[in-house]
Structure formats: structure tokens, C-alpha cells
PDB file of C-alpha atoms and ligand atoms in Angstrom:
ATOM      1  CA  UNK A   9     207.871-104.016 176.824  1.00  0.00           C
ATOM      2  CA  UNK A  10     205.730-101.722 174.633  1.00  0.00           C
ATOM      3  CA  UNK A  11     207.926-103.508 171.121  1.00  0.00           C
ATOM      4  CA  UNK A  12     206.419-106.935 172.295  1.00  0.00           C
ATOM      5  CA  UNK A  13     202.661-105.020 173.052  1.00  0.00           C
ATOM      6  CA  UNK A  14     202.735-103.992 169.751  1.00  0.00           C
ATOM      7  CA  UNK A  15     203.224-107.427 167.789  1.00  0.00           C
ATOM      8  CA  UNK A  16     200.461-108.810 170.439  1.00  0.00           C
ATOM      9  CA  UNK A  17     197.919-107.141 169.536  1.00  0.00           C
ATOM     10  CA  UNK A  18     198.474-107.070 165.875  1.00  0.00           C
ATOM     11  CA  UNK A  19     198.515-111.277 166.090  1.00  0.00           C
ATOM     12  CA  UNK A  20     195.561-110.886 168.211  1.00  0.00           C
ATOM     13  CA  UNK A  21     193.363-109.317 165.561  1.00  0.00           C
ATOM     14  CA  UNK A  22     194.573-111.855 163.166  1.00  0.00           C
ATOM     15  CA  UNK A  23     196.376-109.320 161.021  1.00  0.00           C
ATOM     16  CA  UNK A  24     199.324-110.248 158.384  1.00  0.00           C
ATOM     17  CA  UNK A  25     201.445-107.381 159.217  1.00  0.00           C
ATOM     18  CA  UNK A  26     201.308-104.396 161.680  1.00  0.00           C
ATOM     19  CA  UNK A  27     199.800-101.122 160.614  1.00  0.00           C
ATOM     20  CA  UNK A  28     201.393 -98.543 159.728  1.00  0.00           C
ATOM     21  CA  UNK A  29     201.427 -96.457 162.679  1.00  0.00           C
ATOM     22  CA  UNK A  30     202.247 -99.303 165.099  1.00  0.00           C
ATOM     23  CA  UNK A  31     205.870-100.087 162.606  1.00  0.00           C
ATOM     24  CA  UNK A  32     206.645 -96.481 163.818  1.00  0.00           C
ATOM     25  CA  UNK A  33     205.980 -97.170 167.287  1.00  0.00           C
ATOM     26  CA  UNK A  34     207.920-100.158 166.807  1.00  0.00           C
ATOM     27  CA  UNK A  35     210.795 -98.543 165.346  1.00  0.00           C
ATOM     28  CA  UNK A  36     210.534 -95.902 167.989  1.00  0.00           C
ATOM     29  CA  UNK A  37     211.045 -98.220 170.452  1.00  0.00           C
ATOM     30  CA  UNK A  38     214.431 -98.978 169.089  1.00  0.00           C
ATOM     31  CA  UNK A  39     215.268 -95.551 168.646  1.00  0.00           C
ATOM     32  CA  UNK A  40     214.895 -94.602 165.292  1.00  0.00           C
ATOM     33  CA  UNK A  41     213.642 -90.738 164.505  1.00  0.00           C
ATOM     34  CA  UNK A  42     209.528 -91.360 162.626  1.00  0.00           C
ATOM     35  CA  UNK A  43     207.209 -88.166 161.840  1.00  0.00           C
ATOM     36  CA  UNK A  44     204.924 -87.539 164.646  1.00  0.00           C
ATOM     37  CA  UNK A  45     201.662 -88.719 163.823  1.00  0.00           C
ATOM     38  CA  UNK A  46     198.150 -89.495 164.603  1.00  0.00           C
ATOM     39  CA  UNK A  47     195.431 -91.232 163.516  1.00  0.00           C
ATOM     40  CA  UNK A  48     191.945 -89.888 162.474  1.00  0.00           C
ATOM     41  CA  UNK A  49     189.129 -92.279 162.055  1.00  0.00           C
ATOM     42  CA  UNK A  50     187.613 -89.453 159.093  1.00  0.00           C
ATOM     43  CA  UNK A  51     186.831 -86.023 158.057  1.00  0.00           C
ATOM     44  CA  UNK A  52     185.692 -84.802 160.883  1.00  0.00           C
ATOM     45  CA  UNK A  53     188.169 -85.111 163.269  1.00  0.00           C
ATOM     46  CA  UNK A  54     191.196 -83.789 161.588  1.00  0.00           C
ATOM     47  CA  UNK A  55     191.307 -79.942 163.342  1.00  0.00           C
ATOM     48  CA  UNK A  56     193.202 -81.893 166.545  1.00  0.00           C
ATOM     49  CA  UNK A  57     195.919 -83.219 163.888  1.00  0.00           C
ATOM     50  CA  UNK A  58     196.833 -79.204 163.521  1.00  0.00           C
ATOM     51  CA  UNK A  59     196.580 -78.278 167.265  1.00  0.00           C
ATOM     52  CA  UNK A  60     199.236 -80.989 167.985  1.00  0.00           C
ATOM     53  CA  UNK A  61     201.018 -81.267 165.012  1.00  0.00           C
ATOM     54  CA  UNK A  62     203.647 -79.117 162.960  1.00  0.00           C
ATOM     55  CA  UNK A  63     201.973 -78.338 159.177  1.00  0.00           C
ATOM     56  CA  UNK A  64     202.647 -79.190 156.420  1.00  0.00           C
ATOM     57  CA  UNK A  65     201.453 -82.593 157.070  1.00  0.00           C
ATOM     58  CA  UNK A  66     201.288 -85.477 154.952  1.00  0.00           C
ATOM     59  CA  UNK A  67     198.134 -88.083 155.058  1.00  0.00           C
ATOM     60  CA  UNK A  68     198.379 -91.476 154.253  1.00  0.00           C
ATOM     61  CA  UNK A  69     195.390 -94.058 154.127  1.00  0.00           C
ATOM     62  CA  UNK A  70     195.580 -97.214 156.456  1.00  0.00           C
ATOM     63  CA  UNK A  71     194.284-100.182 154.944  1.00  0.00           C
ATOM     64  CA  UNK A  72     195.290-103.750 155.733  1.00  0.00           C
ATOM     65  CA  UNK A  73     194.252-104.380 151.980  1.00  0.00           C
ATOM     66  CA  UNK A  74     196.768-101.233 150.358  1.00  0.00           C
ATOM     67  CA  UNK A  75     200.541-102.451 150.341  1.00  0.00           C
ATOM     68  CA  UNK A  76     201.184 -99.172 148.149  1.00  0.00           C
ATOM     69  CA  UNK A  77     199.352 -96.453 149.253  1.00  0.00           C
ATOM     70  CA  UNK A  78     201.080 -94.116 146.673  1.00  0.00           C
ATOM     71  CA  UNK A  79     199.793 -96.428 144.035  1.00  0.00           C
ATOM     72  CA  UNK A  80     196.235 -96.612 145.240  1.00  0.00           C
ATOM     73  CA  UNK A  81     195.856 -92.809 145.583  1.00  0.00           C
ATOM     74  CA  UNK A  82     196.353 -93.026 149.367  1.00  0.00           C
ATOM     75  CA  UNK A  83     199.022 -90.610 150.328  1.00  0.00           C
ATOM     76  CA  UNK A  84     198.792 -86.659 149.793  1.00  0.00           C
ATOM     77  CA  UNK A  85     201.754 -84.596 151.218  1.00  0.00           C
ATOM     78  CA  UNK A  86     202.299 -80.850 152.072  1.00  0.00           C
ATOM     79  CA  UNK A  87     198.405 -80.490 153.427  1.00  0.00           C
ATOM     80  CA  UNK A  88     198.817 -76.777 155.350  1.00  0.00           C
ATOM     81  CA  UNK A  89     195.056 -77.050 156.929  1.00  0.00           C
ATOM     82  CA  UNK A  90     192.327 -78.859 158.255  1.00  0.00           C
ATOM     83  CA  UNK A  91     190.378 -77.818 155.301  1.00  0.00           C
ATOM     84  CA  UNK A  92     192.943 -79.161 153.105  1.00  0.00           C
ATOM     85  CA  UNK A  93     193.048 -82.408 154.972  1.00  0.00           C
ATOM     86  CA  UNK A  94     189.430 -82.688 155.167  1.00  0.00           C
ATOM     87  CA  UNK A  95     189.331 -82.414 151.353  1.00  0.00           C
ATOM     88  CA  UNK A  96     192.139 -85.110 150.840  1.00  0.00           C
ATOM     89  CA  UNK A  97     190.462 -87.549 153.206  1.00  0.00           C
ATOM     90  CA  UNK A  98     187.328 -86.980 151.266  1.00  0.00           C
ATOM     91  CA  UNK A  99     188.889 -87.318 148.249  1.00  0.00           C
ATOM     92  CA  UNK A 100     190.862 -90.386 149.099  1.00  0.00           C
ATOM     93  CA  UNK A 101     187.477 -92.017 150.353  1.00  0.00           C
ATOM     94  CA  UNK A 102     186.097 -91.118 147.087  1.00  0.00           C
ATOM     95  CA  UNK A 103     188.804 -93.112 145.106  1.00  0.00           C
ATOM     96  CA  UNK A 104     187.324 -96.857 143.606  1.00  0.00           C
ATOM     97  CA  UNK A 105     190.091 -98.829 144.962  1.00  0.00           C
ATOM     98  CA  UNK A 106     190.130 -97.098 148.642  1.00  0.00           C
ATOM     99  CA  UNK A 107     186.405 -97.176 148.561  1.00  0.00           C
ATOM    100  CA  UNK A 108     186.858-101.027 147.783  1.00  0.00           C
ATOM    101  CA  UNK A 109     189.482-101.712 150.902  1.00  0.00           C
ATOM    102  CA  UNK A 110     188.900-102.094 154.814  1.00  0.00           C
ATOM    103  CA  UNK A 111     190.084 -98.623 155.694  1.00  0.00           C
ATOM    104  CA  UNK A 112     191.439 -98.603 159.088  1.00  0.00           C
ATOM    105  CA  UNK A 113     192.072 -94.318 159.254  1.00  0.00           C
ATOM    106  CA  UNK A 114     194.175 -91.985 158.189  1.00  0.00           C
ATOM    107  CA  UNK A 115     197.817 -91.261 159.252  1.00  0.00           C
ATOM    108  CA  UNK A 116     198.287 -87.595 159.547  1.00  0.00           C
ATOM    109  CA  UNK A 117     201.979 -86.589 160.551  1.00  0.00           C
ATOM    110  CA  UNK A 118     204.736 -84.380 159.992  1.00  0.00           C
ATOM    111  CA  UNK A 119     206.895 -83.933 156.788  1.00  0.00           C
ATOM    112  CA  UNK A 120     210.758 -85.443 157.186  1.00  0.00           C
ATOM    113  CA  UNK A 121     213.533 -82.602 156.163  1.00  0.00           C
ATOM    114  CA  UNK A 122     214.348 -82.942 152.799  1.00  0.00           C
ATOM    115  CA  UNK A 123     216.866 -85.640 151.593  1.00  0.00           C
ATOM    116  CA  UNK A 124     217.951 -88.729 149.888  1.00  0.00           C
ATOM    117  CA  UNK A 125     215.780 -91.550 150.182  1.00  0.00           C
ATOM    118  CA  UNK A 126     216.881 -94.593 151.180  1.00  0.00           C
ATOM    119  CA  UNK A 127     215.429 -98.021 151.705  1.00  0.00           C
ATOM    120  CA  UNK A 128     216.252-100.395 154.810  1.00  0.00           C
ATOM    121  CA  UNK A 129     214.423-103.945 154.910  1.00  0.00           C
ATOM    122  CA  UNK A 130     214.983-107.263 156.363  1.00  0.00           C
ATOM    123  CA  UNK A 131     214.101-110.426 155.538  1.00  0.00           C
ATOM    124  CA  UNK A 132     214.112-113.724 157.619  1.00  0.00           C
ATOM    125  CA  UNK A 133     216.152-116.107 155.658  1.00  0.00           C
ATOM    126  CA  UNK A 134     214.938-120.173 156.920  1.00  0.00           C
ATOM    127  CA  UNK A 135     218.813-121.171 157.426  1.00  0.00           C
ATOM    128  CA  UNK A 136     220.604-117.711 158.366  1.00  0.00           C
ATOM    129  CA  UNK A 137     217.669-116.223 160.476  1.00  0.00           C
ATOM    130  CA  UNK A 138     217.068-112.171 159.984  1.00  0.00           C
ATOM    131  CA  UNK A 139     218.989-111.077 157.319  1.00  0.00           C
ATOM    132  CA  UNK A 140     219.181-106.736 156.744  1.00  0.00           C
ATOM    133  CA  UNK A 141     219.256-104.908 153.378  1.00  0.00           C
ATOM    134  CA  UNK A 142     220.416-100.962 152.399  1.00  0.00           C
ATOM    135  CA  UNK A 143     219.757 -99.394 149.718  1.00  0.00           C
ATOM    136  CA  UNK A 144     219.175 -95.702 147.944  1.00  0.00           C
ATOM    137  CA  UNK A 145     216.081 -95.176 147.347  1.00  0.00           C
ATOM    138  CA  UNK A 146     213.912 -94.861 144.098  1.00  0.00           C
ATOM    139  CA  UNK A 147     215.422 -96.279 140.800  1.00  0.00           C
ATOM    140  CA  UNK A 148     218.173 -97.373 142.872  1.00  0.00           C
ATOM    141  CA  UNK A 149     216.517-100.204 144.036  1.00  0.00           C
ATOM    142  CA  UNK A 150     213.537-100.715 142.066  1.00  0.00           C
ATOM    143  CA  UNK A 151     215.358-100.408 138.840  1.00  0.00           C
ATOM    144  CA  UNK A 152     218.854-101.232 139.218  1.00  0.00           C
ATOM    145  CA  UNK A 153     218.398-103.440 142.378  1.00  0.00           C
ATOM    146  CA  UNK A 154     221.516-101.809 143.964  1.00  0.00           C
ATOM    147  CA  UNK A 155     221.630-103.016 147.938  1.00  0.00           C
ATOM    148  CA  UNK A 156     223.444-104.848 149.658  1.00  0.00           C
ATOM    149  CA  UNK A 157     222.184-107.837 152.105  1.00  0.00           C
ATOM    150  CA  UNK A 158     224.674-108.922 155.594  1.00  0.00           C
ATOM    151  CA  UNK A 159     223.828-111.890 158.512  1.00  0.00           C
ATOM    152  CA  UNK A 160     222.573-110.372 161.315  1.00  0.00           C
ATOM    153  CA  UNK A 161     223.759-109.202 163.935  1.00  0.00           C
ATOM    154  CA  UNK A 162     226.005-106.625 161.746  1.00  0.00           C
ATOM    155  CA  UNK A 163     228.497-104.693 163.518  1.00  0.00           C
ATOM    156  CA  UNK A 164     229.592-100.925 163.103  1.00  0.00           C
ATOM    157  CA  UNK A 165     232.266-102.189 160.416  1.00  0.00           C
ATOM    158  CA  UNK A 166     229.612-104.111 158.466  1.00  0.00           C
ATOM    159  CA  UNK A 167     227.121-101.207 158.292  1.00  0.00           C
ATOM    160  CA  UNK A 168     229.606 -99.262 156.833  1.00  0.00           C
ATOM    161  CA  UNK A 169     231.031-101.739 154.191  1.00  0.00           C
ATOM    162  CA  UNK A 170     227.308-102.114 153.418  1.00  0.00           C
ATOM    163  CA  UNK A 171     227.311 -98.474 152.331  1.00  0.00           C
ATOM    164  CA  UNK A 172     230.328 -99.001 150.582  1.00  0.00           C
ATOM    165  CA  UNK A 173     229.187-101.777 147.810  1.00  0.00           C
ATOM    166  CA  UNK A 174     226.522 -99.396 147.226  1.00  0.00           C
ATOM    167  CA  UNK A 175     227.183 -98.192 143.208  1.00  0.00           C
ATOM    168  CA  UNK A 176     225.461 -95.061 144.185  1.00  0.00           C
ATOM    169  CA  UNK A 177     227.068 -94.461 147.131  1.00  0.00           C
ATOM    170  CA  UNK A 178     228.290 -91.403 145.891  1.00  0.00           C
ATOM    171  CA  UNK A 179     225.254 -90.212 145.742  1.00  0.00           C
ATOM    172  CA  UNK A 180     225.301 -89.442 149.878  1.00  0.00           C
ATOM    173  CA  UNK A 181     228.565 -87.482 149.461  1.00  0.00           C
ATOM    174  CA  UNK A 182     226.097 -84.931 147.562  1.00  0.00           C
ATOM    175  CA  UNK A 183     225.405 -85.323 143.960  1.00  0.00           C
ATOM    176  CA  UNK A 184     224.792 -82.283 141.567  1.00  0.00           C
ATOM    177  CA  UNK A 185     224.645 -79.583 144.266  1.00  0.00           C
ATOM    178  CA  UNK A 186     222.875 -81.012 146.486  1.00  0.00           C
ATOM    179  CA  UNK A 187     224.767 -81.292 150.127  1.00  0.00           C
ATOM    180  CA  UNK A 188     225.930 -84.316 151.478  1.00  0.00           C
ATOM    181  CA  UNK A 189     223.604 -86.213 154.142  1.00  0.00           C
ATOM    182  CA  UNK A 190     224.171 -88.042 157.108  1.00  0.00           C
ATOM    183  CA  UNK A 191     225.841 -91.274 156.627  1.00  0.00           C
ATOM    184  CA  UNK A 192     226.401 -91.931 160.496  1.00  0.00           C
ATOM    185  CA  UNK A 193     222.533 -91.554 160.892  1.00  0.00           C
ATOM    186  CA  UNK A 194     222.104 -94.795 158.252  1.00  0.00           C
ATOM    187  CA  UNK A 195     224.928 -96.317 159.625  1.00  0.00           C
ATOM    188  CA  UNK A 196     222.950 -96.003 163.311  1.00  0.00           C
ATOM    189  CA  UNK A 197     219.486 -97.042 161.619  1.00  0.00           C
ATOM    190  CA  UNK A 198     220.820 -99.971 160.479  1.00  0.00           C
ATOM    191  CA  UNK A 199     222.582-101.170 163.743  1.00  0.00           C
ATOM    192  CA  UNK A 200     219.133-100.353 165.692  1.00  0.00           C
ATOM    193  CA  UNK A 201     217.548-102.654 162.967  1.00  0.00           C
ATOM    194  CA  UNK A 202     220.146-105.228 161.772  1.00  0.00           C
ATOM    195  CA  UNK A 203     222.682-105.263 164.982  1.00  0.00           C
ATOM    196  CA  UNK A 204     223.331-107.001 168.299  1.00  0.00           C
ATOM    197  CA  UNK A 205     220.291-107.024 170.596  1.00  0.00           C
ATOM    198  CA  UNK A 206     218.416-104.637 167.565  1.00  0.00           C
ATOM    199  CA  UNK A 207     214.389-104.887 166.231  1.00  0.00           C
ATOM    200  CA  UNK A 208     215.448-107.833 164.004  1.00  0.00           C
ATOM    201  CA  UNK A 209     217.567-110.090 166.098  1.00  0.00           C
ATOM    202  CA  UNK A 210     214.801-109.555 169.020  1.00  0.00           C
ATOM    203  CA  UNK A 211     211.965-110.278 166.825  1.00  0.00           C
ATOM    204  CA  UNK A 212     213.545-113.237 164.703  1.00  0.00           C
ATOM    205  CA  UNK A 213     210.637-115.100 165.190  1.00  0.00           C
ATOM    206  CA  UNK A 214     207.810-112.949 164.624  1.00  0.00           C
ATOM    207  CA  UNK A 215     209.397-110.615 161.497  1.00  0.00           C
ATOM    208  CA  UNK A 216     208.931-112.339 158.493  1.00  0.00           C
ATOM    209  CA  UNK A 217     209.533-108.961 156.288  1.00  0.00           C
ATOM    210  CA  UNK A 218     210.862-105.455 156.988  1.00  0.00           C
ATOM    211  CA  UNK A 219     210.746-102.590 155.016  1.00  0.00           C
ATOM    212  CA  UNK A 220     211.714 -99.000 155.322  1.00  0.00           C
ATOM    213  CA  UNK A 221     210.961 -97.275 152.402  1.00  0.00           C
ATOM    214  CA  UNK A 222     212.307 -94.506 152.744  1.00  0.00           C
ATOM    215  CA  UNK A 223     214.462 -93.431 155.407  1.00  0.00           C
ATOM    216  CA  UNK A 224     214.857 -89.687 154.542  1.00  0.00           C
ATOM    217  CA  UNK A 225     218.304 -89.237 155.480  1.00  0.00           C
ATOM    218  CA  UNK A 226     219.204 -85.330 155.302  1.00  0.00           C
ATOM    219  CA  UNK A 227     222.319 -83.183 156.534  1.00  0.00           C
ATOM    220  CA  UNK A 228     221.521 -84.429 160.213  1.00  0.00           C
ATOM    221  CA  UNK A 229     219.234 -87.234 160.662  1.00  0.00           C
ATOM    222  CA  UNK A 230     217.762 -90.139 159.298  1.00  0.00           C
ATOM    223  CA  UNK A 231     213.751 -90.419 159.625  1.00  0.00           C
ATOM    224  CA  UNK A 232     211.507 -93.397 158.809  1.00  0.00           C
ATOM    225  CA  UNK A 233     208.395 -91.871 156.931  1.00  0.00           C
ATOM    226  CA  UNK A 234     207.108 -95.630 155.521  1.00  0.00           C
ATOM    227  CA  UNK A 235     207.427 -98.645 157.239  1.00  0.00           C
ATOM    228  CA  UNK A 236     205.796-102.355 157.046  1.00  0.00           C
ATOM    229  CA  UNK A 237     206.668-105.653 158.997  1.00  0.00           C
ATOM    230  CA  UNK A 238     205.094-108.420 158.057  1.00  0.00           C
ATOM    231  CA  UNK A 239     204.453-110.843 160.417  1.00  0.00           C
ATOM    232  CA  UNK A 240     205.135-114.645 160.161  1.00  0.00           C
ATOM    233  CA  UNK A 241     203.047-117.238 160.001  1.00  0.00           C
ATOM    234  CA  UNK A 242     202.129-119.301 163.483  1.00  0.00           C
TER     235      UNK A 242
HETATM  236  P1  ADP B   4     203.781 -95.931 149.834  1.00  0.00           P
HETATM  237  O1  ADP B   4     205.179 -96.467 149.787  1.00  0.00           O
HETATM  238  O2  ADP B   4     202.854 -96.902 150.489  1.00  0.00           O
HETATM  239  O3  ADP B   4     203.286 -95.483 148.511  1.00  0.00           O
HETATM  240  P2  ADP B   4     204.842 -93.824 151.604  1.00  0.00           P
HETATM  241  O4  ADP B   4     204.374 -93.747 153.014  1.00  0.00           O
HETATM  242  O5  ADP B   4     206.207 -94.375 151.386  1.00  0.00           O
HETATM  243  O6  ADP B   4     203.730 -94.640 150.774  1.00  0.00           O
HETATM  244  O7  ADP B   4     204.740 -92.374 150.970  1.00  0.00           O
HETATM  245  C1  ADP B   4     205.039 -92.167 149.601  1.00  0.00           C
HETATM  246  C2  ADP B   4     206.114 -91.092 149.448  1.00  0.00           C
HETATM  247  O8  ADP B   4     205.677 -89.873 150.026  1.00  0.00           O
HETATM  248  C3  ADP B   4     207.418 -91.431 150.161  1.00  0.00           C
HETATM  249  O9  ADP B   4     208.244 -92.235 149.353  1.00  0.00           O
HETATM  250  C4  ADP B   4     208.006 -90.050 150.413  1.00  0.00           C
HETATM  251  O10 ADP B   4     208.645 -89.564 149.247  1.00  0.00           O
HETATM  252  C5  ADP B   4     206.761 -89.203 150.651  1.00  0.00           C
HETATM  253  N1  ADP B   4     206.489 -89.103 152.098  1.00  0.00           N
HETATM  254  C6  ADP B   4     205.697 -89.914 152.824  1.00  0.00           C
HETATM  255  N2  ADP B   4     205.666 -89.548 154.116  1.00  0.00           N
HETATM  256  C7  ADP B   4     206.460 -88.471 154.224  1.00  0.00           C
HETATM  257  C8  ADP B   4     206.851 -87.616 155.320  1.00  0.00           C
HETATM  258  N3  ADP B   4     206.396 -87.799 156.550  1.00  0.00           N
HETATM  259  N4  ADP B   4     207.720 -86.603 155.049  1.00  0.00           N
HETATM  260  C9  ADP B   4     208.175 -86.394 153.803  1.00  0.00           C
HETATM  261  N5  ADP B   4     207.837 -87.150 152.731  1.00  0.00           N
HETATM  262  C10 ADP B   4     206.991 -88.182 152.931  1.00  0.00           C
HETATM  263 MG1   MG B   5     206.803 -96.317 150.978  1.00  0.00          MG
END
């Protein structure tokens, strides 16, 4: 199967978690919506990203050594043209603490609709096994640390209770004008991840961390634009 592929090859150049671009594959493979994508190795090879791809695009450095790529400079969104990518990558290589990190390529791929954010992770606990988080995104969870955590495998019911203990769960029913987005598209992401037979009860023993941050979750959908496993130890 191309999910098990995937973690192969990562173990097999002795990396801590997979890149970028292979957790989307991975997440694919359990049927969760990610941009489409493709990775450059540099400047000079970014005119195929706009043949293939649907601009405005959004580039994103890959670098086993950058865990936030926001952070370190590393991710540039709404790029309309080559030129314009050409001048972020350079730009990006230019920066002191890209310049000072194994750089893998750059992730060029399609901007998410417009939503709320929202975080899905998963953690493997040493006496439950996987465990699988929610949250909104942002302050939500950074600041006020407002997710909830189930067992896995969760059920239908449990995804949506999940949703419930959220304090800003209102938020999804469309908050100061803005229209309400998709819970059943969360609810499905986190079955795919967190349920019977889903990415985290398959992979128990190779996950050591998820994290989805963000799911972009708009009227209609719920896309994975970030995502990180981390692998564990053997
Ligand atoms: P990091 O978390 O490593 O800083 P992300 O890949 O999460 O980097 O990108 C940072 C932010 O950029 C995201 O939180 C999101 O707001 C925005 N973003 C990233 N990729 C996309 C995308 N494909 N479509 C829309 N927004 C995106
Ligand atoms: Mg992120």
C-alpha cells in the first residue's frame, strides 16, 4: 500500500518525521482533501508549478531542520507567477536561518478556500495507544488550549461530542458575519484520522505525533494545508 511506502522510505533515510509533502500523500491515502502540490528543487524550475497548478499558490520551504516554517520565514502565500515564486524562493534562500538548515525544496501548491482554521493532532499515549485531538485553530489552541482529546478508535458520536466541548464551538456556526463552515467535513477528518481502521489506528506503531495545523474547514470542505507526523523511535 502506497500509506506503508511512504513511512518506508522516510525510516529508510533515517529521518525523524516525514516531510511535508509525503504527510499529504499520507493523508491522501486516507481520504482527506490536501492542496495539490509539487516540489521544486530551486529557482529555476518553478514555471512547471504554474502549467500544472491553479495560482495563487502558496510556497513553503522543506527542511527536516524547520518545525515552523512560518516562524523561520519559510512560507509565502498568494504568489500569482513564476516570477513571483522565483523571487520568494530566492528570498527564502537568502534568509540566515533557511540558509543555515538542510533544505530539502520547496512545496508549491494551491491555496485552500477561505475558512476557519482548525487543528487535528494525535498523539500515541504508552498505555492507551493513539490518542486524537480537535481543536480551532489560532489562539484557540495556542492560547487558551481549548481541544478536546478521545481513545481511539472514535466513533461518529464521539467526533461530534468532541466538537461539542469545544468553548469556541460557536465559532463554526459563523461568528460575526462570517458563514457557517462545514462541521460534517471535521467530523469526517477526524474519523479518517482518529476512527476504526483510520491513519492512526493503522499506524499505531510507527506515529509517534500528528499534527494538522490547520485544516481549513470552509462552507463545503475541510482541507489539510500543514501537516507533520513524527515518527517513533525503533
Ligand atoms: P507553519 O505551521 O510551519 O508555519 P503552514 O504550512 O501551516 O506553516 O503555513 C502557515 C499558514 O499559512 C497556515 O496556518 C495558513 O494560514 C496559511 N497557509 C498555508 N498553506 C496554505 C494553503 N495551501 N492555502 C491557504 N492558506 C495556507
Ligand atoms: Mg502549520
Amino acid at each position: 500500500m502506497k500509506a506503508r511506502g511512504l513511512l518506508a522510505e522516510a525510516r529508510k533515510q533515517g529521518r525523524a518525521a516525514l516531510d511535508e509533502q509525503a504527510g499529504k500523500q499520507l493523508l491522501a491515502a486516507y481520504g482527506i482533501a490536501v492542496p495539490r502540490s509539487l516540489v521544486v528543487p530551486g529557482v529555476a524550475d518553478v514555471d512547471a508549478a504554474f502549467e500544472q497548478l491553479k495560482a495563487p499558490l502558496v510556497i513553503k520551504v522543506m527542511s527536516p531542520d524547520i518545525l515552523h516554517k512560518s516562524d523561520a520565514g519559510g512560507v509565502k502565500v498568494g504568489i500569482g507567477s513564476a516570477a513571483e515564486a522565483a523571487a520568494a524562493i530566492s528570498e527564502m534562500m537568502a534568509n540566515p536561518v533557511i540558509g543555515a538548515s538542510r533544505v530539502d525544496g520547496f512545496l508549491l501548491e494551491e491555496m485552500a478556500p477561505r475558512g476557519q482554521e482548525m487543528v487535528i493532532g494525535g498523539v500515541r499515549d504508552p498505555y492507551f495507544g493513539p490518542l486524537v485531538m480537535v481543536g480551532l485553530g489560532g489562539i484557540f489552541v495556542e492560547v487558551l488550549a481549548d481541544v478536546a482529546f478521545r481513545i481511539c478508535p472514535i466513533e461518529r458520536r464521539d467526533a461530534e461530542e468532541m466538537l461539542d466541548e469545544l468553548k469556541g464551538a460557536a465559532v463554526l456556526k459563523g461568528a460575526r458575519g462570517r458563514k457557517p463552515v462545514s462541521r460534517g467535513a471535521i467530523v469526517e477528518a477526524l474519523l479518517r484520522i482518529g476512527g476504526e481502521g483510520a491513519l492512526l489506528m493503522d499506524y499505531a506503531a510507527d506515529i509517534q505525533e500528528a499534527d494538522i495545523n490547520p485544516l481549513i474547514v470552509s462552507e463545503n470542505e475541510a482541507v489539510a494545508v500543514d501537516a507533520r507526523f513524527l515518527l517513533t523511535k525503533q
